[in-house]
PDB file of C-alpha atoms in Angstrom:
ATOM      1  CA  UNK A 412       0.104  -0.263  -0.141  1.00 77.00           C
ATOM      2  CA  UNK A 413       2.718   2.537   0.883  1.00 87.00           C
ATOM      3  CA  UNK A 414       4.537   1.692  -2.544  1.00 86.00           C
ATOM      4  CA  UNK A 415       1.164   2.686  -4.227  1.00 87.00           C
ATOM      5  CA  UNK A 416       0.836   5.851  -2.337  1.00 91.00           C
ATOM      6  CA  UNK A 417       4.331   7.024  -3.188  1.00 93.00           C
ATOM      7  CA  UNK A 418       3.795   5.981  -6.878  1.00 89.00           C
ATOM      8  CA  UNK A 419       0.423   7.966  -6.531  1.00 91.00           C
ATOM      9  CA  UNK A 420       2.332  11.018  -5.096  1.00 94.00           C
ATOM     10  CA  UNK A 421       5.331  10.919  -7.619  1.00 93.00           C
ATOM     11  CA  UNK A 422       2.924  10.646 -10.803  1.00 92.00           C
ATOM     12  CA  UNK A 423       0.913  13.760  -9.138  1.00 94.00           C
ATOM     13  CA  UNK A 424       3.628  15.812  -8.647  1.00 95.00           C
ATOM     14  CA  UNK A 425       5.067  14.966 -12.101  1.00 94.00           C
ATOM     15  CA  UNK A 426       1.451  16.157 -13.585  1.00 94.00           C
ATOM     16  CA  UNK A 427       1.535  19.532 -11.617  1.00 96.00           C
ATOM     17  CA  UNK A 428       4.681  20.318 -13.585  1.00 95.00           C
ATOM     18  CA  UNK A 429       2.588  20.238 -16.831  1.00 95.00           C
ATOM     19  CA  UNK A 430       1.123  23.963 -17.703  1.00 97.00           C
ATOM     20  CA  UNK A 431      -2.802  23.753 -17.470  1.00 97.00           C
ATOM     21  CA  UNK A 432      -4.652  23.763 -20.353  1.00 97.00           C
ATOM     22  CA  UNK A 433      -5.907  21.381 -23.357  1.00 98.00           C
ATOM     23  CA  UNK A 434      -3.309  19.484 -25.619  1.00 97.00           C
ATOM     24  CA  UNK A 435      -4.722  18.210 -28.877  1.00 97.00           C
ATOM     25  CA  UNK A 436      -3.079  15.436 -31.403  1.00 97.00           C
ATOM     26  CA  UNK A 437      -4.682  13.382 -34.459  1.00 97.00           C
ATOM     27  CA  UNK A 438      -3.490  10.781 -36.437  1.00 97.00           C
ATOM     28  CA  UNK A 439      -5.071   8.349 -38.986  1.00 97.00           C
ATOM     29  CA  UNK A 440      -4.944   4.800 -39.632  1.00 96.00           C
ATOM     30  CA  UNK A 441      -4.926   4.089 -43.753  1.00 96.00           C
ATOM     31  CA  UNK A 442      -8.100   1.936 -43.526  1.00 95.00           C
ATOM     32  CA  UNK A 443      -9.628  -1.064 -41.496  1.00 94.00           C
ATOM     33  CA  UNK A 444      -9.046  -3.669 -44.580  1.00 92.00           C
ATOM     34  CA  UNK A 445     -13.069  -3.311 -45.978  1.00 94.00           C
ATOM     35  CA  UNK A 446     -13.255   0.306 -46.782  1.00 94.00           C
ATOM     36  CA  UNK A 447     -10.636   2.596 -48.048  1.00 95.00           C
ATOM     37  CA  UNK A 448     -11.579   5.246 -45.365  1.00 94.00           C
ATOM     38  CA  UNK A 449      -9.014   6.550 -43.111  1.00 97.00           C
ATOM     39  CA  UNK A 450      -9.534   6.127 -39.234  1.00 97.00           C
ATOM     40  CA  UNK A 451      -9.220   9.257 -37.575  1.00 97.00           C
ATOM     41  CA  UNK A 452      -7.584   8.854 -34.171  1.00 96.00           C
ATOM     42  CA  UNK A 453      -8.143  12.272 -32.084  1.00 97.00           C
ATOM     43  CA  UNK A 454      -7.056  12.886 -28.348  1.00 97.00           C
ATOM     44  CA  UNK A 455      -7.636  16.042 -26.320  1.00 97.00           C
ATOM     45  CA  UNK A 456      -5.468  15.909 -22.864  1.00 97.00           C
ATOM     46  CA  UNK A 457      -7.019  18.179 -20.396  1.00 97.00           C
ATOM     47  CA  UNK A 458      -4.410  19.073 -17.511  1.00 97.00           C
ATOM     48  CA  UNK A 459      -5.966  20.631 -14.447  1.00 96.00           C
ATOM     49  CA  UNK A 460      -3.588  21.031 -11.488  1.00 95.00           C
ATOM     50  CA  UNK A 461      -2.668  17.341 -10.444  1.00 95.00           C
ATOM     51  CA  UNK A 462      -5.222  15.582 -12.727  1.00 95.00           C
ATOM     52  CA  UNK A 463      -5.422  14.595 -16.247  1.00 96.00           C
ATOM     53  CA  UNK A 464      -8.274  13.786 -18.422  1.00 97.00           C
ATOM     54  CA  UNK A 465      -7.791  11.858 -21.702  1.00 97.00           C
ATOM     55  CA  UNK A 466     -10.438  12.069 -24.299  1.00 97.00           C
ATOM     56  CA  UNK A 467     -10.858  10.130 -27.562  1.00 96.00           C
ATOM     57  CA  UNK A 468     -14.577  11.791 -28.277  1.00 96.00           C
ATOM     58  CA  UNK A 469     -13.333  12.966 -31.588  1.00 96.00           C
ATOM     59  CA  UNK A 470     -11.847   9.688 -32.574  1.00 96.00           C
ATOM     60  CA  UNK A 471     -13.858   7.800 -35.625  1.00 96.00           C
ATOM     61  CA  UNK A 472     -16.387   5.462 -34.497  1.00 94.00           C
ATOM     62  CA  UNK A 473     -15.910   1.595 -34.891  1.00 94.00           C
ATOM     63  CA  UNK A 474     -15.088   0.051 -38.145  1.00 96.00           C
ATOM     64  CA  UNK A 475     -16.280  -2.998 -39.936  1.00 95.00           C
ATOM     65  CA  UNK A 476     -12.746  -4.505 -39.610  1.00 94.00           C
ATOM     66  CA  UNK A 477     -10.912  -5.980 -36.564  1.00 91.00           C
ATOM     67  CA  UNK A 478      -8.957  -2.828 -35.603  1.00 92.00           C
ATOM     68  CA  UNK A 479     -11.456  -1.674 -32.904  1.00 93.00           C
ATOM     69  CA  UNK A 480     -10.158  -1.234 -29.645  1.00 90.00           C
ATOM     70  CA  UNK A 481     -11.984  -2.324 -26.321  1.00 91.00           C
ATOM     71  CA  UNK A 482     -11.815   0.076 -23.318  1.00 91.00           C
ATOM     72  CA  UNK A 483      -9.307  -1.992 -21.317  1.00 92.00           C
ATOM     73  CA  UNK A 484      -6.762  -1.553 -24.191  1.00 93.00           C
ATOM     74  CA  UNK A 485      -7.470   1.982 -24.699  1.00 93.00           C
ATOM     75  CA  UNK A 486      -6.680   2.414 -20.892  1.00 92.00           C
ATOM     76  CA  UNK A 487      -3.471   0.598 -21.401  1.00 93.00           C
ATOM     77  CA  UNK A 488      -2.307   2.514 -24.481  1.00 93.00           C
ATOM     78  CA  UNK A 489      -2.883   5.732 -22.100  1.00 93.00           C
ATOM     79  CA  UNK A 490      -1.045   4.185 -19.189  1.00 90.00           C
ATOM     80  CA  UNK A 491       1.968   3.403 -21.513  1.00 90.00           C
ATOM     81  CA  UNK A 492       2.127   6.928 -22.515  1.00 90.00           C
ATOM     82  CA  UNK A 493       2.021   7.977 -19.033  1.00 87.00           C
ATOM     83  CA  UNK A 494       4.576   5.962 -17.919  1.00 81.00           C
ATOM     84  CA  UNK A 495       7.067   7.157 -20.422  1.00 70.00           C
TER      85      UNK A 495
ATOM     86  CA  UNK B 228       7.744 -16.046 -14.327  1.00 97.00           C
ATOM     87  CA  UNK B 229       8.825 -14.869 -18.022  1.00 96.00           C
ATOM     88  CA  UNK B 230      11.973 -16.859 -18.177  1.00 96.00           C
ATOM     89  CA  UNK B 231       9.957 -19.821 -17.028  1.00 96.00           C
ATOM     90  CA  UNK B 232       7.251 -19.184 -19.742  1.00 96.00           C
ATOM     91  CA  UNK B 233       9.778 -18.683 -22.430  1.00 96.00           C
ATOM     92  CA  UNK B 234      11.626 -22.012 -21.883  1.00 96.00           C
ATOM     93  CA  UNK B 235       8.331 -23.927 -21.370  1.00 96.00           C
ATOM     94  CA  UNK B 236       6.423 -22.794 -24.384  1.00 96.00           C
ATOM     95  CA  UNK B 237       6.033 -24.561 -27.669  1.00 96.00           C
ATOM     96  CA  UNK B 238       5.021 -21.467 -29.931  1.00 94.00           C
ATOM     97  CA  UNK B 239       7.601 -19.379 -31.578  1.00 94.00           C
ATOM     98  CA  UNK B 240       5.175 -16.472 -30.494  1.00 94.00           C
ATOM     99  CA  UNK B 241       6.195 -17.134 -27.193  1.00 95.00           C
ATOM    100  CA  UNK B 242       9.751 -18.562 -27.442  1.00 95.00           C
ATOM    101  CA  UNK B 243      11.182 -16.167 -30.113  1.00 95.00           C
ATOM    102  CA  UNK B 244       8.817 -13.286 -30.961  1.00 94.00           C
ATOM    103  CA  UNK B 245       8.124 -12.779 -27.027  1.00 95.00           C
ATOM    104  CA  UNK B 246       4.734 -11.925 -27.222  1.00 95.00           C
ATOM    105  CA  UNK B 247       3.835 -12.451 -23.427  1.00 96.00           C
ATOM    106  CA  UNK B 248       3.512 -10.748 -20.253  1.00 96.00           C
ATOM    107  CA  UNK B 249       3.529 -11.479 -16.644  1.00 96.00           C
ATOM    108  CA  UNK B 250       2.552  -9.399 -13.560  1.00 96.00           C
ATOM    109  CA  UNK B 251       1.677  -9.602  -9.840  1.00 96.00           C
ATOM    110  CA  UNK B 252      -1.477  -8.305  -8.154  1.00 96.00           C
ATOM    111  CA  UNK B 253      -3.174  -7.773  -4.784  1.00 95.00           C
ATOM    112  CA  UNK B 254      -5.953 -10.120  -3.480  1.00 95.00           C
ATOM    113  CA  UNK B 255      -8.313  -7.015  -4.621  1.00 95.00           C
ATOM    114  CA  UNK B 256      -6.589  -7.441  -8.307  1.00 95.00           C
ATOM    115  CA  UNK B 257      -4.616  -4.070  -7.958  1.00 92.00           C
ATOM    116  CA  UNK B 258      -1.362  -4.407 -10.043  1.00 92.00           C
ATOM    117  CA  UNK B 259       1.906  -4.227  -7.848  1.00 91.00           C
ATOM    118  CA  UNK B 260       4.457  -5.771 -10.043  1.00 91.00           C
ATOM    119  CA  UNK B 261       5.192  -6.193 -13.647  1.00 90.00           C
ATOM    120  CA  UNK B 262       8.163  -7.205 -15.965  1.00 90.00           C
ATOM    121  CA  UNK B 263       8.908  -5.020 -18.799  1.00 87.00           C
ATOM    122  CA  UNK B 264       6.883  -6.936 -21.388  1.00 89.00           C
ATOM    123  CA  UNK B 265       4.182  -6.000 -23.661  1.00 91.00           C
ATOM    124  CA  UNK B 266       2.480  -2.636 -22.282  1.00 89.00           C
ATOM    125  CA  UNK B 267      -1.053  -3.073 -24.088  1.00 91.00           C
ATOM    126  CA  UNK B 268      -1.048  -6.714 -22.373  1.00 92.00           C
ATOM    127  CA  UNK B 269      -0.184  -5.125 -18.947  1.00 91.00           C
ATOM    128  CA  UNK B 270      -2.240  -2.230 -19.112  1.00 90.00           C
ATOM    129  CA  UNK B 271      -5.322  -4.055 -20.077  1.00 92.00           C
ATOM    130  CA  UNK B 272      -4.827  -6.707 -17.374  1.00 92.00           C
ATOM    131  CA  UNK B 273      -4.439  -3.958 -14.696  1.00 90.00           C
ATOM    132  CA  UNK B 274      -7.719  -2.416 -15.895  1.00 89.00           C
ATOM    133  CA  UNK B 275      -9.557  -5.379 -15.658  1.00 86.00           C
ATOM    134  CA  UNK B 276      -8.162  -7.748 -13.280  1.00 93.00           C
ATOM    135  CA  UNK B 277     -10.391  -5.898 -10.428  1.00 90.00           C
ATOM    136  CA  UNK B 278     -13.408  -6.941 -12.002  1.00 91.00           C
ATOM    137  CA  UNK B 279     -12.064 -10.479 -12.716  1.00 93.00           C
ATOM    138  CA  UNK B 280     -11.046 -11.562  -9.151  1.00 93.00           C
ATOM    139  CA  UNK B 281     -14.513 -10.937  -8.034  1.00 94.00           C
ATOM    140  CA  UNK B 282     -15.993 -13.272 -10.369  1.00 95.00           C
ATOM    141  CA  UNK B 283     -14.619 -16.329  -8.363  1.00 96.00           C
ATOM    142  CA  UNK B 284     -14.829 -17.859  -5.033  1.00 96.00           C
ATOM    143  CA  UNK B 285     -10.885 -18.421  -4.982  1.00 97.00           C
ATOM    144  CA  UNK B 286      -9.337 -21.580  -3.478  1.00 96.00           C
ATOM    145  CA  UNK B 287      -5.640 -22.670  -3.382  1.00 95.00           C
ATOM    146  CA  UNK B 288      -4.643 -24.576  -6.978  1.00 95.00           C
ATOM    147  CA  UNK B 289      -7.454 -22.839  -8.900  1.00 97.00           C
ATOM    148  CA  UNK B 290      -6.276 -21.654 -12.254  1.00 98.00           C
ATOM    149  CA  UNK B 291      -8.562 -19.491 -14.236  1.00 98.00           C
ATOM    150  CA  UNK B 292      -8.421 -18.775 -18.051  1.00 97.00           C
ATOM    151  CA  UNK B 293      -9.966 -15.915 -19.995  1.00 97.00           C
ATOM    152  CA  UNK B 294      -9.301 -13.982 -23.519  1.00 95.00           C
ATOM    153  CA  UNK B 295     -12.720 -12.061 -23.710  1.00 95.00           C
ATOM    154  CA  UNK B 296     -11.493  -8.697 -25.075  1.00 93.00           C
ATOM    155  CA  UNK B 297     -14.753  -7.190 -23.371  1.00 91.00           C
ATOM    156  CA  UNK B 298     -13.391  -8.653 -20.317  1.00 90.00           C
ATOM    157  CA  UNK B 299     -10.098  -6.617 -20.007  1.00 87.00           C
ATOM    158  CA  UNK B 300      -8.405  -9.158 -23.071  1.00 90.00           C
ATOM    159  CA  UNK B 301      -6.914  -7.716 -26.015  1.00 93.00           C
ATOM    160  CA  UNK B 302      -7.480  -9.917 -29.104  1.00 93.00           C
ATOM    161  CA  UNK B 303      -8.393 -13.403 -29.251  1.00 95.00           C
ATOM    162  CA  UNK B 304      -5.118 -15.129 -29.590  1.00 95.00           C
ATOM    163  CA  UNK B 305      -3.684 -13.265 -26.130  1.00 96.00           C
ATOM    164  CA  UNK B 306      -5.037 -15.609 -23.596  1.00 97.00           C
ATOM    165  CA  UNK B 307      -4.520 -14.651 -19.694  1.00 96.00           C
ATOM    166  CA  UNK B 308      -3.978 -17.324 -17.102  1.00 97.00           C
ATOM    167  CA  UNK B 309      -4.586 -16.042 -13.522  1.00 97.00           C
ATOM    168  CA  UNK B 310      -3.435 -18.460 -10.356  1.00 98.00           C
ATOM    169  CA  UNK B 311      -4.371 -17.213  -6.825  1.00 97.00           C
ATOM    170  CA  UNK B 312      -1.447 -16.947  -4.331  1.00 96.00           C
ATOM    171  CA  UNK B 313      -2.560 -18.257  -0.827  1.00 95.00           C
ATOM    172  CA  UNK B 314      -0.118 -17.536   2.376  1.00 92.00           C
ATOM    173  CA  UNK B 315      -1.246 -19.135   5.563  1.00 89.00           C
ATOM    174  CA  UNK B 316      -4.373 -19.952   4.341  1.00 91.00           C
ATOM    175  CA  UNK B 317      -5.799 -16.437   2.913  1.00 94.00           C
ATOM    176  CA  UNK B 318      -5.780 -14.984  -0.465  1.00 96.00           C
ATOM    177  CA  UNK B 319      -2.591 -12.756  -0.756  1.00 95.00           C
ATOM    178  CA  UNK B 320      -2.152 -12.000  -4.193  1.00 96.00           C
ATOM    179  CA  UNK B 321      -2.568 -13.338  -7.769  1.00 97.00           C
ATOM    180  CA  UNK B 322       0.113 -14.299 -10.474  1.00 97.00           C
ATOM    181  CA  UNK B 323      -1.069 -13.688 -14.105  1.00 97.00           C
ATOM    182  CA  UNK B 324       0.711 -14.206 -17.453  1.00 97.00           C
ATOM    183  CA  UNK B 325      -0.847 -13.321 -20.884  1.00 96.00           C
ATOM    184  CA  UNK B 326       0.445 -14.990 -23.970  1.00 97.00           C
ATOM    185  CA  UNK B 327      -0.348 -14.781 -27.748  1.00 96.00           C
ATOM    186  CA  UNK B 328      -1.107 -18.405 -28.972  1.00 95.00           C
ATOM    187  CA  UNK B 329      -0.391 -19.295 -32.688  1.00 93.00           C
ATOM    188  CA  UNK B 330      -3.856 -21.258 -32.961  1.00 93.00           C
ATOM    189  CA  UNK B 331      -7.130 -19.846 -31.298  1.00 94.00           C
ATOM    190  CA  UNK B 332      -9.415 -21.466 -33.970  1.00 93.00           C
ATOM    191  CA  UNK B 333      -9.785 -18.433 -36.357  1.00 91.00           C
ATOM    192  CA  UNK B 334     -11.435 -19.057 -39.526  1.00 86.00           C
ATOM    193  CA  UNK B 335      -8.011 -18.776 -41.519  1.00 85.00           C
ATOM    194  CA  UNK B 336      -4.463 -19.572 -41.178  1.00 83.00           C
ATOM    195  CA  UNK B 337      -2.488 -17.644 -38.657  1.00 83.00           C
ATOM    196  CA  UNK B 338      -3.965 -16.242 -35.242  1.00 85.00           C
ATOM    197  CA  UNK B 339      -5.423 -12.919 -36.782  1.00 87.00           C
ATOM    198  CA  UNK B 340      -7.493 -12.974 -39.951  1.00 89.00           C
ATOM    199  CA  UNK B 341      -8.950 -10.148 -41.610  1.00 89.00           C
ATOM    200  CA  UNK B 342     -12.263 -10.309 -39.767  1.00 92.00           C
ATOM    201  CA  UNK B 343     -15.722  -8.551 -39.263  1.00 92.00           C
ATOM    202  CA  UNK B 344     -17.053 -10.282 -36.487  1.00 92.00           C
ATOM    203  CA  UNK B 345     -14.992 -11.210 -33.567  1.00 92.00           C
ATOM    204  CA  UNK B 346     -16.041 -15.000 -33.882  1.00 91.00           C
ATOM    205  CA  UNK B 347     -14.376 -15.210 -37.213  1.00 93.00           C
ATOM    206  CA  UNK B 348     -11.297 -14.220 -34.887  1.00 94.00           C
ATOM    207  CA  UNK B 349     -11.367 -17.661 -33.052  1.00 95.00           C
ATOM    208  CA  UNK B 350     -12.747 -19.218 -29.748  1.00 95.00           C
ATOM    209  CA  UNK B 351     -13.752 -16.428 -27.177  1.00 96.00           C
ATOM    210  CA  UNK B 352     -13.138 -17.756 -23.493  1.00 96.00           C
ATOM    211  CA  UNK B 353     -15.302 -15.919 -20.942  1.00 95.00           C
ATOM    212  CA  UNK B 354     -13.430 -16.225 -17.591  1.00 96.00           C
ATOM    213  CA  UNK B 355     -13.613 -19.916 -16.606  1.00 97.00           C
ATOM    214  CA  UNK B 356     -11.577 -22.219 -14.405  1.00 98.00           C
ATOM    215  CA  UNK B 357      -9.251 -24.258 -16.258  1.00 97.00           C
ATOM    216  CA  UNK B 358      -8.515 -25.983 -12.894  1.00 97.00           C
ATOM    217  CA  UNK B 359     -10.526 -26.025  -9.674  1.00 97.00           C
ATOM    218  CA  UNK B 360      -8.366 -27.190  -6.506  1.00 94.00           C
ATOM    219  CA  UNK B 361      -5.743 -28.759  -8.695  1.00 94.00           C
ATOM    220  CA  UNK B 362      -8.029 -30.828 -10.841  1.00 96.00           C
ATOM    221  CA  UNK B 363      -8.369 -30.196 -14.654  1.00 95.00           C
ATOM    222  CA  UNK B 364     -11.705 -28.682 -15.365  1.00 97.00           C
ATOM    223  CA  UNK B 365     -12.725 -31.065 -18.482  1.00 97.00           C
ATOM    224  CA  UNK B 366     -15.612 -28.633 -19.311  1.00 97.00           C
ATOM    225  CA  UNK B 367     -12.676 -26.081 -20.239  1.00 96.00           C
ATOM    226  CA  UNK B 368     -10.386 -28.563 -21.952  1.00 94.00           C
ATOM    227  CA  UNK B 369     -13.594 -29.817 -24.247  1.00 95.00           C
ATOM    228  CA  UNK B 370     -14.299 -25.960 -24.925  1.00 95.00           C
ATOM    229  CA  UNK B 371     -10.749 -25.521 -26.216  1.00 93.00           C
ATOM    230  CA  UNK B 372     -10.460 -28.471 -28.245  1.00 92.00           C
ATOM    231  CA  UNK B 373     -13.921 -27.863 -29.988  1.00 93.00           C
ATOM    232  CA  UNK B 374     -12.484 -25.197 -31.588  1.00 92.00           C
ATOM    233  CA  UNK B 375      -8.745 -25.151 -32.067  1.00 93.00           C
ATOM    234  CA  UNK B 376      -7.008 -26.560 -34.986  1.00 91.00           C
ATOM    235  CA  UNK B 377      -3.952 -27.761 -33.332  1.00 91.00           C
ATOM    236  CA  UNK B 378      -5.125 -28.079 -29.573  1.00 92.00           C
ATOM    237  CA  UNK B 379      -2.335 -30.143 -28.192  1.00 93.00           C
ATOM    238  CA  UNK B 380      -0.106 -27.242 -28.788  1.00 93.00           C
ATOM    239  CA  UNK B 381      -2.178 -24.383 -27.628  1.00 93.00           C
ATOM    240  CA  UNK B 382      -2.892 -26.601 -24.887  1.00 93.00           C
ATOM    241  CA  UNK B 383       0.932 -27.040 -24.012  1.00 95.00           C
ATOM    242  CA  UNK B 384       1.523 -23.233 -24.158  1.00 97.00           C
ATOM    243  CA  UNK B 385      -1.351 -22.965 -21.676  1.00 97.00           C
ATOM    244  CA  UNK B 386       0.387 -25.328 -19.486  1.00 97.00           C
ATOM    245  CA  UNK B 387       3.358 -23.281 -19.748  1.00 98.00           C
ATOM    246  CA  UNK B 388       1.549 -20.024 -18.461  1.00 98.00           C
ATOM    247  CA  UNK B 389       0.293 -22.188 -15.572  1.00 98.00           C
ATOM    248  CA  UNK B 390       3.962 -23.226 -14.848  1.00 97.00           C
ATOM    249  CA  UNK B 391       5.139 -19.465 -14.884  1.00 98.00           C
ATOM    250  CA  UNK B 392       2.351 -18.648 -12.759  1.00 97.00           C
ATOM    251  CA  UNK B 393       3.445 -21.081 -10.228  1.00 97.00           C
ATOM    252  CA  UNK B 394       7.046 -19.703 -10.589  1.00 97.00           C
ATOM    253  CA  UNK B 395       5.424 -16.461  -9.527  1.00 96.00           C
ATOM    254  CA  UNK B 396       3.871 -18.031  -6.477  1.00 96.00           C
ATOM    255  CA  UNK B 397       7.041 -19.873  -5.406  1.00 95.00           C
ATOM    256  CA  UNK B 398       9.271 -17.006  -5.925  1.00 95.00           C
ATOM    257  CA  UNK B 399       6.882 -14.587  -3.903  1.00 94.00           C
ATOM    258  CA  UNK B 400       6.695 -16.624  -0.998  1.00 93.00           C
ATOM    259  CA  UNK B 401      10.568 -17.171  -1.442  1.00 93.00           C
ATOM    260  CA  UNK B 402      10.475 -13.064  -1.039  1.00 93.00           C
ATOM    261  CA  UNK B 403       8.119 -12.996   2.201  1.00 91.00           C
ATOM    262  CA  UNK B 404      10.406 -15.647   3.829  1.00 91.00           C
ATOM    263  CA  UNK B 405      13.618 -13.601   3.006  1.00 92.00           C
ATOM    264  CA  UNK B 406      11.668 -10.390   4.288  1.00 90.00           C
ATOM    265  CA  UNK B 407      10.721 -12.178   7.455  1.00 88.00           C
ATOM    266  CA  UNK B 408       6.845 -12.319   6.910  1.00 86.00           C
ATOM    267  CA  UNK B 409       6.822 -15.940   6.482  1.00 84.00           C
ATOM    268  CA  UNK B 410       8.351 -18.498   8.935  1.00 79.00           C
ATOM    269  CA  UNK B 411       9.406 -21.063   6.564  1.00 69.00           C
ATOM    270  CA  UNK B 412       9.403 -22.048   2.782  1.00 53.00           C
ATOM    271  CA  UNK B 413       5.713 -22.985   2.154  1.00 51.00           C
ATOM    272  CA  UNK B 414       5.604 -24.035  -1.604  1.00 49.00           C
TER     273      UNK B 414
END
């Protein structure tokens, strides 16, 4: 438990160093193998004090092919970015 | 755990391509230790373990298997094996491995077809006992054999995951002994 509290404190301290605001980025996958439409991945990162909200609302909706991403995998991608 | 899994597995997906991950969780399913393996495995296991561990009445020598992407899985070839760790008779932690299997019974050759339905991608395993109290659960074995093209090899690699978890259980207990929390080695 102490280890997790320490990790939490380290993470919050690191987040506090980032200026408050909304940071946005967009990228696209070529297509899903069924249609030729690019698949947009847009992320808005809102930093407020020691908290961060990661918002994928403007990302393309699910596609016919097998590139859709369940919530746990989305979370994993976010964890990975913040651990680096 | 990872070294044990790599040495025991048959599939080059595990032995050479190293598409596997190992982690340790608290008795409520919170991640407390992970190897530098595959980030998407580790993060999704961490996201889902709290819900997964609540689903079972855990007893010593149980092993649970799951690959459902809607229950914290990634894609169907990634099969997760979870082993509870009991210390002095009470549930203390969990050891878990996730590995990408060469055959999960998808419609075409390989483990990742061009598909428009998850059921074309192979067998979806909802969380269930692989073994209960040390005894193989035949229902689960039959489920795997019903869909896989090469069930013997996939089953062998699942057994390698069970062994890797056992190594995690043993080493965590060794650590508890070394730190003075456990009186003697109780494997």
